[in-house]
mmCIF file of C-alpha atoms in Angstrom:
data_model
loop_
_atom_site.group_PDB
_atom_site.id
_atom_site.type_symbol
_atom_site.label_atom_id
_atom_site.label_comp_id
_atom_site.label_asym_id
_atom_site.label_seq_id
_atom_site.Cartn_x
_atom_site.Cartn_y
_atom_site.Cartn_z
ATOM 1 C CA MET A 199 -15.242 46.155 15.586
ATOM 2 C CA TYR A 200 -13.010 44.404 18.150
ATOM 3 C CA SER A 201 -10.157 46.070 19.954
ATOM 4 C CA GLU A 202 -8.159 42.861 20.421
ATOM 5 C CA GLU A 203 -6.395 40.703 17.834
ATOM 6 C CA ARG A 204 -7.529 37.226 16.970
ATOM 7 C CA ASN A 205 -5.474 34.407 18.497
ATOM 8 C CA TRP A 206 -4.944 30.788 17.563
ATOM 9 C CA TYR A 207 -6.329 28.237 20.034
ATOM 10 C CA ALA A 208 -6.135 24.448 20.129
ATOM 11 C CA LEU A 209 -9.575 22.836 20.210
ATOM 12 C CA TRP A 210 -10.110 19.352 21.568
ATOM 13 C CA VAL A 211 -12.713 17.455 19.528
ATOM 14 C CA LYS A 212 -14.465 14.104 19.869
ATOM 15 C CA SER A 213 -12.620 11.041 18.676
ATOM 16 C CA ARG A 214 -12.710 10.777 14.871
ATOM 17 C CA HIS A 215 -14.614 14.080 14.567
ATOM 18 C CA GLU A 216 -11.714 16.263 13.437
ATOM 19 C CA PHE A 217 -12.954 16.678 9.865
ATOM 20 C CA VAL A 218 -16.602 17.028 10.954
ATOM 21 C CA ALA A 219 -15.763 19.830 13.396
ATOM 22 C CA PHE A 220 -13.467 21.423 10.798
ATOM 23 C CA ASP A 221 -16.268 21.556 8.201
ATOM 24 C CA GLU A 222 -18.860 22.829 10.697
ATOM 25 C CA LEU A 223 -16.556 25.593 11.957
ATOM 26 C CA ARG A 224 -15.749 26.690 8.402
ATOM 27 C CA LYS A 225 -19.502 26.908 7.678
ATOM 28 C CA LYS A 226 -19.761 29.257 10.694
ATOM 29 C CA GLY A 227 -17.017 31.441 9.224
ATOM 30 C CA VAL A 228 -14.370 30.498 11.789
ATOM 31 C CA GLU A 229 -10.773 30.442 10.539
ATOM 32 C CA THR A 230 -9.711 26.854 11.124
ATOM 33 C CA PHE A 231 -6.529 24.858 10.619
ATOM 34 C CA LEU A 232 -6.540 21.055 10.661
ATOM 35 C CA PRO A 233 -3.038 19.787 9.931
ATOM 36 C CA SER A 234 -3.383 16.450 8.191
ATOM 37 C CA VAL A 235 -1.290 13.971 6.274
ATOM 38 C CA VAL A 236 -2.273 11.617 3.475
ATOM 39 C CA LYS A 237 -1.340 7.977 3.886
ATOM 40 C CA ILE A 238 -1.934 5.056 1.536
ATOM 41 C CA ARG A 239 -4.160 2.394 3.103
ATOM 42 C CA GLN A 240 -4.343 -1.128 1.732
ATOM 43 C CA TRP A 241 -7.473 -3.266 1.797
ATOM 44 C CA LYS A 242 -7.826 -6.723 0.290
ATOM 45 C CA ASP A 243 -9.335 -5.358 -2.911
ATOM 46 C CA ARG A 244 -7.855 -1.857 -3.249
ATOM 47 C CA ARG A 245 -5.428 0.856 -2.163
ATOM 48 C CA LYS A 246 -6.627 4.310 -1.270
ATOM 49 C CA ALA A 247 -5.083 7.616 -0.186
ATOM 50 C CA VAL A 248 -6.705 8.614 3.117
ATOM 51 C CA ALA A 249 -6.266 11.890 5.035
ATOM 52 C CA PHE A 250 -5.435 11.554 8.731
ATOM 53 C CA PRO A 251 -5.220 14.379 11.281
ATOM 54 C CA LEU A 252 -1.627 15.014 12.319
ATOM 55 C CA PHE A 253 -2.777 15.504 15.923
ATOM 56 C CA PRO A 254 -5.742 13.146 16.445
ATOM 57 C CA GLY A 255 -8.421 14.789 18.575
ATOM 58 C CA TYR A 256 -7.276 18.364 17.946
ATOM 59 C CA LEU A 257 -7.570 21.211 15.483
ATOM 60 C CA PHE A 258 -6.805 24.924 15.638
ATOM 61 C CA VAL A 259 -9.123 27.928 15.424
ATOM 62 C CA ARG A 260 -8.295 31.620 15.114
ATOM 63 C CA ILE A 261 -10.793 33.776 16.968
ATOM 64 C CA PHE A 262 -11.068 36.896 19.091
ATOM 65 C CA PRO A 263 -10.486 36.167 22.808
ATOM 66 C CA GLN A 264 -14.097 36.847 23.785
ATOM 67 C CA ALA A 265 -16.674 34.672 25.520
ATOM 68 C CA GLU A 266 -19.118 34.794 22.565
ATOM 69 C CA GLU A 267 -16.437 33.529 20.200
ATOM 70 C CA PHE A 268 -15.426 30.687 22.529
ATOM 71 C CA GLN A 269 -19.100 29.720 22.946
ATOM 72 C CA LYS A 270 -19.704 29.701 19.190
ATOM 73 C CA VAL A 271 -16.793 27.313 18.700
ATOM 74 C CA VAL A 272 -17.550 24.971 21.606
ATOM 75 C CA LYS A 273 -21.212 24.670 20.565
ATOM 76 C CA THR A 274 -20.104 23.289 17.203
ATOM 77 C CA ARG A 275 -20.817 19.632 16.431
ATOM 78 C CA GLY A 276 -17.817 17.490 17.407
ATOM 79 C CA SER A 277 -16.209 20.111 19.676
ATOM 80 C CA VAL A 278 -15.370 19.263 23.283
ATOM 81 C CA THR A 279 -13.386 22.123 24.811
ATOM 82 C CA PHE A 280 -10.410 24.396 24.364
ATOM 83 C CA VAL A 281 -6.954 23.364 25.519
ATOM 84 C CA ALA A 282 -6.157 25.441 28.612
ATOM 85 C CA LEU A 283 -3.207 25.529 30.956
ATOM 86 C CA GLU A 284 -5.454 27.275 33.479
ATOM 87 C CA PRO A 285 -8.989 25.791 33.681
ATOM 88 C CA GLY A 286 -11.598 28.045 32.108
ATOM 89 C CA HIS A 287 -9.062 30.207 30.278
ATOM 90 C CA PRO A 288 -8.128 28.872 26.814
ATOM 91 C CA THR A 289 -4.406 29.177 26.158
ATOM 92 C CA PRO A 290 -3.397 30.851 22.885
ATOM 93 C CA VAL A 291 -1.016 29.024 20.554
ATOM 94 C CA ALA A 292 1.942 31.103 19.375
ATOM 95 C CA PRO A 293 1.393 32.313 15.774
ATOM 96 C CA ASP A 294 4.952 31.308 14.828
ATOM 97 C CA GLU A 295 4.197 27.720 15.916
ATOM 98 C CA ILE A 296 1.150 27.649 13.613
ATOM 99 C CA GLY A 297 3.231 29.211 10.821
ATOM 100 C CA SER A 298 5.973 26.614 11.217
ATOM 101 C CA LEU A 299 3.420 23.811 11.303
ATOM 102 C CA ARG A 300 1.855 25.097 8.070
ATOM 103 C CA LEU A 301 5.270 25.129 6.377
ATOM 104 C CA VAL A 302 5.952 21.545 7.462
ATOM 105 C CA ILE A 303 2.542 20.357 6.188
ATOM 106 C CA GLU A 304 2.856 22.246 2.895
ATOM 107 C CA SER A 305 6.348 20.842 2.260
ATOM 108 C CA SER A 306 4.751 17.490 1.325
ATOM 109 C CA GLU A 307 7.587 15.680 3.106
ATOM 110 C CA GLN A 308 6.969 12.563 5.208
ATOM 111 C CA VAL A 309 5.873 13.808 8.643
ATOM 112 C CA ASP A 310 5.890 11.941 11.961
ATOM 113 C CA VAL A 311 4.574 13.202 15.299
ATOM 114 C CA TYR A 312 6.704 12.593 18.364
ATOM 115 C CA PRO A 313 5.558 12.864 21.944
ATOM 116 C CA HIS A 314 7.778 14.822 24.315
ATOM 117 C CA LEU A 315 10.519 12.237 24.591
ATOM 118 C CA HIS A 316 13.912 12.630 26.104
ATOM 119 C CA GLU A 317 16.821 10.342 26.715
ATOM 120 C CA GLY A 318 16.604 8.433 29.988
ATOM 121 C CA MET A 319 12.806 8.619 30.161
ATOM 122 C CA ARG A 320 10.952 5.517 31.369
ATOM 123 C CA VAL A 321 8.614 4.456 28.542
ATOM 124 C CA ARG A 322 6.018 1.803 27.732
ATOM 125 C CA VAL A 323 5.418 0.229 24.321
ATOM 126 C CA ARG A 324 1.878 1.062 23.114
ATOM 127 C CA ARG A 325 1.520 -1.373 20.234
ATOM 128 C CA GLY A 326 3.130 -4.228 18.396
ATOM 129 C CA ALA A 327 4.679 -7.439 19.628
ATOM 130 C CA LEU A 328 6.188 -5.666 22.674
ATOM 131 C CA ARG A 329 2.957 -3.956 23.737
ATOM 132 C CA GLY A 330 3.013 -3.320 27.487
ATOM 133 C CA ALA A 331 6.792 -3.737 27.874
ATOM 134 C CA GLU A 332 8.480 -1.011 29.909
ATOM 135 C CA GLY A 333 12.026 0.227 29.610
ATOM 136 C CA ILE A 334 14.312 3.210 29.228
ATOM 137 C CA LEU A 335 14.595 5.385 26.133
ATOM 138 C CA THR A 336 18.023 6.158 24.722
ATOM 139 C CA LYS A 337 18.899 8.078 21.595
ATOM 140 C CA LYS A 338 21.783 7.531 19.218
ATOM 141 C CA GLY A 339 21.904 10.097 16.443
ATOM 142 C CA ASP A 340 18.391 10.427 15.047
ATOM 143 C CA GLU A 341 17.193 7.010 16.238
ATOM 144 C CA TYR A 342 15.516 6.032 19.483
ATOM 145 C CA THR A 343 16.365 2.775 21.205
ATOM 146 C CA PHE A 344 14.110 1.000 23.681
ATOM 147 C CA ILE A 345 16.214 -0.568 26.444
ATOM 148 C CA VAL A 346 14.999 -3.252 28.833
ATOM 149 C CA ASN A 347 17.196 -3.658 31.900
ATOM 150 C CA ILE A 348 17.554 -6.948 33.720
ATOM 151 C CA ASP A 349 18.934 -5.485 36.932
ATOM 152 C CA ILE A 350 19.679 -8.749 38.681
ATOM 153 C CA LEU A 351 21.938 -9.817 35.818
ATOM 154 C CA GLY A 352 23.442 -6.403 35.231
ATOM 155 C CA ARG A 353 22.530 -6.666 31.549
ATOM 156 C CA SER A 354 20.336 -4.788 29.122
ATOM 157 C CA VAL A 355 18.822 -5.519 25.742
ATOM 158 C CA GLY A 356 17.852 -2.862 23.269
ATOM 159 C CA MET A 357 16.055 -2.447 20.003
ATOM 160 C CA LYS A 358 15.267 0.406 17.640
ATOM 161 C CA ILE A 359 11.736 1.662 18.068
ATOM 162 C CA TYR A 360 9.515 4.286 16.472
ATOM 163 C CA ALA A 361 8.627 7.148 18.793
ATOM 164 C CA GLU A 362 4.948 6.785 17.833
ATOM 165 C CA ASP A 363 4.941 3.280 19.339
ATOM 166 C CA ILE A 364 5.882 4.390 22.846
ATOM 167 C CA GLU A 365 4.457 6.534 25.615
ATOM 168 C CA GLN A 366 5.720 7.808 28.925
ATOM 169 C CA ALA A 367 5.358 5.108 31.595
#
């Protein structure tokens, strides 16, 4: 039927529409992968296990690299566009990356997503009591430390911080 192989592509979806788009694409017969994790949420009256997308705003589809296939996916409720390094040309995701991601999800281990962070990067705190503070990221072993420099005094203060609480400044 098609001469080319199907590829995995990252699809950007509307905020909080990951599961909606996932269900709609599956109904259309599109092979879809939505990596998600289950977290326990506490309300005043109850606790409940809730599924959250591992990459909010994104899911993966495996389709043939043809215009009709891309159109079918993008016209799905909740879909926005394909992730593309070159505008107008969706960029395939390496199959081994999808395979590794599946193994991580299926392992049932605690999973955290980290932005591309590296030691020495200038970062800003996104949430919590230090929201808006800017500093330098250092790493000691497996832990990140948020450092605020007071240049005029030649001193710094640091604290351990979760990677999910910071972003590149």
